[in-house]
Tab-separated table of C-alpha atoms and ligand atoms in Angstrom:
chain	number	residue	atom	x	y	z
A	1	MET	CA	-10.337	6.258	22.147
A	2	LEU	CA	-7.576	8.858	22.217
A	3	VAL	CA	-5.590	9.384	25.411
A	4	LYS	CA	-3.596	12.592	25.679
A	5	THR	CA	-0.881	12.547	28.317
A	6	HIS	CA	0.482	15.562	30.203
A	7	ALA	CA	3.543	17.233	28.692
A	8	ALA	CA	5.321	16.346	31.968
A	9	ALA	CA	4.120	12.699	32.055
A	10	THR	CA	6.969	10.274	32.659
A	11	ALA	CA	7.745	7.290	30.455
A	12	ALA	CA	6.708	5.001	33.331
A	13	GLU	CA	3.307	6.720	33.584
A	14	CYS	CA	2.768	6.357	29.828
A	15	ASP	CA	3.760	2.670	30.053
A	16	ASP	CA	1.246	2.102	32.881
A	17	VAL	CA	-1.543	3.600	30.792
A	18	ARG	CA	-0.537	1.518	27.777
A	19	GLU	CA	-0.426	-1.665	29.867
A	20	ARG	CA	-3.876	-1.035	31.326
A	21	ILE	CA	-5.294	-0.632	27.798
A	22	GLU	CA	-3.510	-3.681	26.400
A	23	ALA	CA	-4.646	-5.791	29.370
A	24	ILE	CA	-8.226	-5.684	28.012
A	25	GLY	CA	-7.046	-6.775	24.552
A	26	ALA	CA	-7.247	-3.322	22.942
A	27	ARG	CA	-4.625	-2.123	20.453
A	28	VAL	CA	-2.535	0.978	21.133
A	29	ARG	CA	-0.698	3.182	18.660
A	30	GLY	CA	1.497	5.751	20.353
A	31	VAL	CA	2.222	9.015	18.548
A	32	ASN	CA	4.224	12.000	19.600
A	33	ALA	CA	2.310	15.274	19.265
A	34	ASN	CA	4.072	18.503	20.263
A	35	GLY	CA	6.358	16.746	22.725
A	36	ARG	CA	3.668	14.695	24.440
A	37	THR	CA	2.564	11.117	23.967
A	38	VAL	CA	-0.875	10.497	22.524
A	39	LEU	CA	-2.166	6.935	22.730
A	40	ILE	CA	-4.644	5.944	20.063
A	41	CYS	CA	-6.605	2.946	21.305
A	42	ALA	CA	-8.755	0.577	19.277
A	43	GLY	CA	-10.976	-2.010	20.889
A	44	ASP	CA	-14.236	-2.359	22.776
A	45	THR	CA	-15.167	1.293	23.431
A	46	ALA	CA	-17.396	0.515	26.431
A	47	ALA	CA	-14.617	-1.549	28.048
A	48	LEU	CA	-12.118	1.247	27.333
A	49	ARG	CA	-14.439	3.778	29.022
A	50	ARG	CA	-14.727	1.536	32.076
A	51	LEU	CA	-10.947	1.761	32.539
A	52	ARG	CA	-11.403	5.416	33.604
A	53	LEU	CA	-8.048	6.277	32.102
A	54	GLU	CA	-8.641	9.987	32.786
A	55	SER	CA	-8.082	9.258	36.492
A	56	MET	CA	-4.615	7.758	35.899
A	57	SER	CA	-1.535	9.694	36.766
A	58	GLY	CA	0.075	11.286	33.691
A	59	VAL	CA	-3.203	11.454	31.743
A	60	GLU	CA	-4.495	14.906	30.785
A	61	SER	CA	-7.644	14.038	28.814
A	62	VAL	CA	-9.462	11.233	27.038
A	63	PHE	CA	-11.563	11.561	23.859
A	64	ASP	CA	-13.648	9.209	21.745
A	65	ILE	CA	-12.371	8.804	18.158
A	66	PRO	CA	-15.410	9.541	15.973
A	67	GLN	CA	-14.183	7.581	12.929
A	68	PRO	CA	-14.894	3.829	12.792
A	69	TYR	CA	-11.303	3.264	11.587
A	70	LYS	CA	-9.521	4.038	14.851
A	71	LEU	CA	-5.920	3.132	13.985
A	72	ALA	CA	-6.039	4.306	10.361
A	73	ALA	CA	-7.534	7.706	11.237
A	74	ARG	CA	-5.235	10.700	10.885
A	75	ASN	CA	-6.088	12.215	14.294
A	76	GLY	CA	-3.363	14.808	13.933
A	77	SER	CA	-0.585	12.273	13.531
A	78	ALA	CA	2.298	12.743	11.095
A	79	ASP	CA	2.478	10.761	7.845
A	80	THR	CA	3.419	7.130	8.344
A	81	ILE	CA	6.469	6.207	6.322
A	82	VAL	CA	6.475	2.534	5.356
A	83	ARG	CA	10.041	1.294	5.238
A	84	ILE	CA	10.797	-1.593	2.943
A	85	PRO	CA	14.064	-3.213	3.994
A	86	GLY	CA	14.181	-5.362	0.812
A	87	PRO	CA	17.455	-5.933	-1.019
A	88	THR	CA	17.756	-2.130	-1.255
A	89	PRO	CA	16.111	-0.118	1.541
A	90	THR	CA	13.207	1.872	0.112
A	91	GLN	CA	10.341	3.824	1.613
A	92	ILE	CA	6.823	4.804	0.722
A	93	GLY	CA	5.474	7.985	2.287
A	94	GLY	CA	6.938	11.215	3.585
A	95	ARG	CA	8.469	13.526	0.975
A	96	THR	CA	9.415	10.684	-1.342
A	97	PHE	CA	7.432	9.960	-4.510
A	98	THR	CA	7.902	6.228	-5.022
A	99	MET	CA	7.542	4.476	-8.364
A	100	ILE	CA	6.560	0.816	-8.622
A	101	ALA	CA	6.716	-0.665	-12.119
A	102	GLY	CA	6.710	-4.005	-13.878
A	103	PRO	CA	4.520	-6.361	-15.836
A	104	CYS	CA	0.949	-7.202	-14.948
A	105	ALA	CA	1.974	-10.858	-14.704
A	106	VAL	CA	5.267	-12.696	-14.556
A	107	GLU	CA	5.230	-14.542	-17.907
A	108	ASN	CA	8.755	-15.972	-18.063
A	109	LEU	CA	12.187	-15.199	-16.666
A	110	THR	CA	13.469	-13.372	-19.738
A	111	MET	CA	10.626	-10.889	-19.974
A	112	LEU	CA	10.696	-10.285	-16.228
A	113	ARG	CA	14.440	-9.654	-16.238
A	114	THR	CA	14.227	-7.378	-19.303
A	115	THR	CA	11.390	-5.383	-17.782
A	116	ALA	CA	13.001	-5.133	-14.345
A	117	THR	CA	16.322	-3.980	-15.742
A	118	ALA	CA	14.618	-1.361	-17.914
A	119	VAL	CA	12.329	0.027	-15.209
A	120	GLY	CA	15.122	0.015	-12.618
A	121	ALA	CA	17.392	1.983	-14.967
A	122	ALA	CA	14.550	4.438	-15.638
A	123	GLY	CA	14.037	5.145	-11.937
A	124	ALA	CA	11.523	2.599	-10.612
A	125	ASN	CA	12.062	1.914	-6.903
A	126	LEU	CA	10.195	-1.385	-6.684
A	127	LEU	CA	9.347	-4.154	-9.137
A	128	ARG	CA	5.766	-5.345	-9.513
A	129	GLY	CA	4.584	-8.534	-11.201
A	130	GLY	CA	1.840	-11.011	-10.425
A	131	ALA	CA	2.546	-14.712	-9.946
A	132	PHE	CA	-1.016	-15.383	-8.768
A	133	LYS	CA	-3.427	-13.490	-11.008
A	134	PRO	CA	-7.057	-12.827	-10.076
A	135	ARG	CA	-8.619	-12.866	-13.558
A	136	THR	CA	-12.214	-12.015	-14.280
A	137	SER	CA	-12.444	-15.066	-16.554
A	138	PRO	CA	-11.372	-18.500	-15.280
A	139	TYR	CA	-10.137	-19.259	-18.826
A	140	ALA	CA	-7.663	-16.336	-18.915
A	141	PHE	CA	-3.971	-16.741	-17.928
A	142	GLN	CA	-3.954	-17.277	-14.145
A	143	GLY	CA	-0.238	-16.621	-13.567
A	144	LEU	CA	2.722	-18.966	-13.121
A	145	GLY	CA	2.174	-19.474	-9.398
A	146	GLU	CA	5.219	-20.655	-7.451
A	147	ALA	CA	7.405	-20.733	-10.576
A	148	GLY	CA	6.595	-17.033	-10.996
A	149	LEU	CA	7.589	-16.342	-7.390
A	150	GLU	CA	10.960	-17.982	-7.961
A	151	MET	CA	11.513	-15.789	-11.018
A	152	LEU	CA	10.663	-12.721	-8.948
A	153	GLY	CA	13.159	-13.858	-6.313
A	154	GLN	CA	15.872	-14.326	-8.918
A	155	VAL	CA	15.323	-10.961	-10.603
A	156	ARG	CA	15.104	-9.284	-7.197
A	157	ALA	CA	18.560	-10.645	-6.385
A	158	GLU	CA	19.951	-9.551	-9.758
A	159	THR	CA	18.564	-6.023	-9.806
A	160	GLY	CA	18.250	-5.171	-6.113
A	161	LEU	CA	14.665	-4.057	-6.702
A	162	PRO	CA	12.274	-4.955	-3.878
A	163	VAL	CA	9.294	-7.005	-5.088
A	164	VAL	CA	5.572	-6.212	-4.857
A	165	THR	CA	3.349	-9.143	-5.768
A	166	GLU	CA	-0.229	-10.145	-5.172
A	167	VAL	CA	-1.393	-12.621	-2.563
A	168	MET	CA	-4.869	-14.007	-3.259
A	169	ASP	CA	-5.354	-16.349	-0.339
A	170	ALA	CA	-4.163	-16.486	3.273
A	171	ARG	CA	-2.801	-20.008	2.627
A	172	GLN	CA	-0.260	-18.577	0.144
A	173	ILE	CA	1.383	-16.163	2.604
A	174	GLU	CA	3.958	-18.455	4.141
A	175	ALA	CA	5.294	-19.820	0.847
A	176	MET	CA	5.506	-16.275	-0.504
A	177	LEU	CA	7.475	-14.765	2.395
A	178	PRO	CA	10.960	-15.545	1.004
A	179	TYR	CA	10.228	-13.741	-2.282
A	180	VAL	CA	8.033	-10.811	-1.309
A	181	ASP	CA	8.946	-7.391	0.061
A	182	VAL	CA	5.409	-5.973	-0.183
A	183	PHE	CA	2.256	-8.111	-0.299
A	184	GLN	CA	-0.319	-6.693	-2.705
A	185	VAL	CA	-3.990	-7.220	-1.917
A	186	GLY	CA	-5.902	-6.793	-5.164
A	187	ALA	CA	-9.091	-4.822	-5.643
A	188	ARG	CA	-11.132	-8.015	-5.780
A	189	ASN	CA	-9.820	-9.097	-2.377
A	190	MET	CA	-10.133	-5.794	-0.528
A	191	GLN	CA	-12.902	-7.232	1.614
A	192	ASN	CA	-11.389	-10.698	2.096
A	193	TYR	CA	-11.219	-10.196	5.827
A	194	THR	CA	-9.575	-13.555	6.556
A	195	LEU	CA	-6.714	-12.617	4.236
A	196	LEU	CA	-6.451	-9.107	5.721
A	197	ALA	CA	-6.346	-10.454	9.286
A	198	GLU	CA	-3.584	-12.928	8.396
A	199	LEU	CA	-1.562	-10.129	6.786
A	200	GLY	CA	-2.080	-8.187	9.997
A	201	ARG	CA	-0.276	-10.930	11.909
A	202	ILE	CA	2.964	-10.748	9.912
A	203	ARG	CA	5.571	-8.027	9.788
A	204	ARG	CA	5.743	-7.285	6.065
A	205	PRO	CA	4.311	-4.206	4.293
A	206	VAL	CA	0.938	-4.589	2.576
A	207	LEU	CA	-0.240	-2.640	-0.470
A	208	LEU	CA	-4.033	-2.592	-0.209
A	209	LYS	CA	-5.905	-1.746	-3.400
A	210	ARG	CA	-9.314	-0.122	-3.265
A	211	SER	CA	-12.103	-2.253	-4.650
A	212	ALA	CA	-13.787	-0.767	-7.741
A	213	ALA	CA	-17.011	-0.636	-5.744
A	214	ALA	CA	-15.711	0.481	-2.357
A	215	THR	CA	-16.216	3.800	-0.656
A	216	ILE	CA	-13.221	5.520	0.907
A	217	GLU	CA	-14.560	4.551	4.337
A	218	GLU	CA	-14.730	0.881	3.324
A	219	LEU	CA	-11.126	1.079	2.095
A	220	LEU	CA	-10.025	2.560	5.428
A	221	LEU	CA	-11.933	-0.101	7.353
A	222	ALA	CA	-10.250	-2.774	5.219
A	223	ALA	CA	-6.910	-1.223	6.219
A	224	GLU	CA	-8.061	-1.346	9.833
A	225	HIS	CA	-8.418	-5.144	9.519
A	226	ILE	CA	-4.640	-5.290	8.840
A	227	LEU	CA	-3.679	-2.668	11.429
A	228	ALA	CA	-5.762	-4.125	14.273
A	229	PRO	CA	-3.810	-7.393	14.620
A	230	GLY	CA	-0.583	-5.367	14.714
A	231	ASN	CA	0.832	-4.768	11.223
A	232	GLY	CA	1.206	-1.002	10.885
A	233	ASP	CA	2.834	-1.029	7.447
A	234	VAL	CA	-0.141	-0.525	5.149
A	235	ILE	CA	-0.020	1.423	1.881
A	236	LEU	CA	-3.339	2.352	0.256
A	237	CYS	CA	-3.812	2.311	-3.518
A	238	GLU	CA	-6.490	4.091	-5.559
A	239	ARG	CA	-6.899	2.126	-8.818
A	240	GLY	CA	-10.120	3.430	-10.305
A	241	VAL	CA	-13.732	2.819	-9.422
A	242	ARG	CA	-16.612	1.582	-11.525
A	243	ALA	CA	-18.656	4.355	-13.114
A	244	ARG	CA	-20.805	4.685	-16.227
A	245	GLU	CA	-17.896	5.739	-18.447
A	246	THR	CA	-16.868	3.311	-21.209
A	247	LYS	CA	-13.856	5.111	-22.714
A	248	THR	CA	-11.760	4.035	-19.735
A	249	ARG	CA	-11.610	0.673	-17.931
A	250	ASN	CA	-12.389	2.300	-14.574
A	251	THR	CA	-12.666	5.915	-13.452
A	252	LEU	CA	-9.686	7.211	-11.504
A	253	ASP	CA	-11.098	8.792	-8.362
A	254	ILE	CA	-8.418	11.442	-8.092
A	255	ALA	CA	-10.323	13.212	-5.290
A	256	ALA	CA	-9.797	10.090	-3.181
A	257	VAL	CA	-6.112	11.030	-2.906
A	258	PRO	CA	-6.491	14.316	-0.991
A	259	VAL	CA	-9.453	12.902	0.939
A	260	LEU	CA	-7.372	9.906	2.058
A	261	LYS	CA	-4.370	12.089	2.868
A	262	ARG	CA	-6.614	14.077	5.195
A	263	GLU	CA	-8.412	11.086	6.723
A	264	THR	CA	-5.411	8.837	7.336
A	265	HIS	CA	-1.708	8.931	8.161
A	266	LEU	CA	-1.091	5.923	5.877
A	267	PRO	CA	0.712	6.441	2.537
A	268	VAL	CA	-1.483	6.620	-0.561
A	269	ILE	CA	-0.425	5.645	-4.059
A	270	VAL	CA	-2.239	5.570	-7.405
A	271	ASP	CA	-2.364	2.827	-10.033
A	272	PRO	CA	-3.125	4.698	-13.270
A	273	SER	CA	-2.791	1.535	-15.399
A	274	HIS	CA	-5.798	-0.318	-14.007
A	275	ALA	CA	-7.718	2.947	-13.630
A	276	ALA	CA	-7.375	3.826	-17.317
A	277	GLY	CA	-7.005	0.464	-19.035
A	278	ARG	CA	-5.214	2.429	-21.782
A	279	SER	CA	-1.495	3.090	-21.998
A	280	ASP	CA	-1.962	6.590	-23.491
A	281	LEU	CA	-3.641	7.802	-20.290
A	282	VAL	CA	-0.997	6.512	-17.895
A	283	LEU	CA	1.260	9.571	-18.132
A	284	PRO	CA	-1.406	12.255	-17.593
A	285	LEU	CA	-3.011	10.281	-14.757
A	286	SER	CA	0.386	9.744	-13.103
A	287	LEU	CA	1.069	13.478	-13.176
A	288	ALA	CA	-2.411	14.090	-11.766
A	289	ALA	CA	-1.621	11.654	-8.935
A	290	LEU	CA	1.596	13.494	-8.113
A	291	ALA	CA	-0.181	16.858	-8.206
A	292	ALA	CA	-3.019	15.557	-6.017
A	293	GLY	CA	-0.557	14.603	-3.280
A	294	ALA	CA	-0.097	10.862	-3.814
A	295	ASP	CA	3.006	9.237	-2.345
A	296	GLY	CA	3.729	7.262	-5.497
A	297	ILE	CA	2.395	5.345	-8.458
A	298	MET	CA	2.254	1.742	-9.561
A	299	VAL	CA	2.479	1.288	-13.327
A	300	GLU	CA	2.391	-1.719	-15.667
A	301	VAL	CA	5.282	-2.035	-18.115
A	302	HIS	CA	5.885	-4.802	-20.674
A	303	PRO	CA	8.699	-5.158	-23.238
A	304	HIS	CA	6.112	-5.981	-25.947
A	305	PRO	CA	2.656	-4.875	-24.747
A	306	ALA	CA	0.908	-6.299	-27.839
A	307	GLU	CA	2.105	-9.786	-26.829
A	308	ALA	CA	1.322	-9.509	-23.106
A	309	LEU	CA	-0.626	-12.394	-21.578
A	310	SER	CA	-2.611	-9.902	-19.502
A	311	ASP	CA	-3.339	-6.169	-19.543
A	312	GLY	CA	-1.303	-5.376	-22.677
A	313	ASP	CA	-3.580	-2.452	-23.610
A	314	GLN	CA	-2.642	-0.563	-20.472
A	315	SER	CA	1.049	-1.528	-20.341
A	316	LEU	CA	3.751	0.999	-21.181
A	317	THR	CA	6.804	0.076	-23.210
A	318	PRO	CA	10.118	0.613	-21.400
A	319	SER	CA	10.724	3.789	-23.435
A	320	GLU	CA	7.270	5.152	-22.545
A	321	PHE	CA	8.079	4.420	-18.900
A	322	ARG	CA	11.348	6.373	-19.255
A	323	ALA	CA	9.370	9.338	-20.592
A	324	LEU	CA	7.005	9.018	-17.633
A	325	THR	CA	9.758	8.994	-15.001
A	326	ALA	CA	11.410	11.988	-16.700
A	327	ALA	CA	8.135	13.920	-16.508
A	328	ILE	CA	7.693	12.929	-12.838
A	329	ALA	CA	11.273	13.939	-12.029
A	330	ALA	CA	10.678	17.337	-13.661
A	331	LEU	CA	7.408	18.027	-11.830
A	332	ALA	CA	8.133	16.490	-8.408
A	333	PRO	CA	10.461	19.215	-7.043
A	334	LEU	CA	7.892	21.907	-7.881
A	335	LEU	CA	5.505	20.075	-5.562
A	336	GLY	CA	8.060	19.553	-2.813
A	337	ARG	CA	8.516	15.857	-3.558
A	338	GLU	CA	11.737	13.921	-3.925
A	339	VAL	CA	12.246	11.197	-6.478
A	340	PRO	CA	14.681	8.577	-5.124
A	341	ALA	CA	17.977	8.065	-6.910
A	342	VAL	CA	18.161	5.429	-9.646
A	343	LEU	CA	19.480	2.080	-8.380
A	344	GLU	CA	22.630	0.545	-9.749
A	345	PRO	CA	21.899	-3.094	-10.677
A	346	VAL	CA	23.275	-5.396	-7.978
A	347	ARG	CA	24.858	-7.626	-10.583
A	348	ALA	CA	24.389	-8.145	-14.290
A	349	ALA	CA	22.254	-11.116	-15.273
B	401	PEP	C1	-2.936	-5.892	-10.645
B	401	PEP	O1	-2.361	-4.966	-10.051
B	401	PEP	O2	-2.362	-6.647	-11.431
B	401	PEP	C2	-4.388	-6.066	-10.454
B	401	PEP	C3	-4.970	-7.238	-10.691
B	401	PEP	O3	-5.003	-4.943	-10.087
B	401	PEP	P1	-6.447	-4.718	-9.411
B	401	PEP	O4	-6.498	-5.627	-8.234
B	401	PEP	O5	-6.412	-3.267	-9.075
B	401	PEP	O6	-7.469	-5.053	-10.472
B	402	MN	MN1	-2.867	-5.970	-14.458
């Protein structure tokens, strides 16, 4: 339900309305639209109707929200900017085009440090790298687990780059908190509702990847599972969907970007690496993402892709990543986007 207040409504009147909604256990997201407060409410619609909010002082009108994803829906609200306090404050959303880069998996400290230093110098704003790896085969490298997290923490301190890493299970969240600036939910876990609900109870940004089989509506409803318990810092990621094509690992659904930007206020990024499965396609797909209106990209980079323990075929070398960030920096201003300044390393390793 959407509650529009009068332009002259007082703060106390708006608070009364909010309290009445929250008293029945519904969630409220307040947005400012043309100088007036609009309360977006998510909860039991019949119970919300029974509150007869339209009769409260300060309320102008009340509407049903037609979309099933009540808090994620755009509903005229401005873009949400997810702020990442991290070692160096960063943001995803708004005019910024954010670049996340790093290896598929943390393999050892040296390769992580080498990659992080290279991508940071080339303009990456956040470091990615999996410590817990959801692999299609149980016999493939599963990641270094907690040892990998410690390496991420160390390289984060050395470079100042905030860390994005994947959480596979709700039981891992607490141990990960000291090392993680953004929790990644992988494509395979997009509908792990227990995990999503737990991430909704913490105050740390979540990067939610679209499942290869999910519709855009299912992705937005997955986001709603994180928003509903109270975590508003959700970033959506298009990473390719399964189609009949065999020349690429997945098919990048580039149309999902403008559709999502219209449907939701949440930031939307693209992962061209997992979409393509081929390093030679990462640059053109990244430029397509920028042109389509994405708020950033997440790209896999490895110092020696041929030796990577996972996803070497789709990993860029550091010099290929430099070429990519140069191309992004050249195109971004033409599209009204800003590329954040390159970070100075916090201290040399
Ligand atoms: C990853 O980012 O390393 C990953 C496993 O991606 P996805 O969940 O999109 O397959
Ligand atoms: Mn990968």
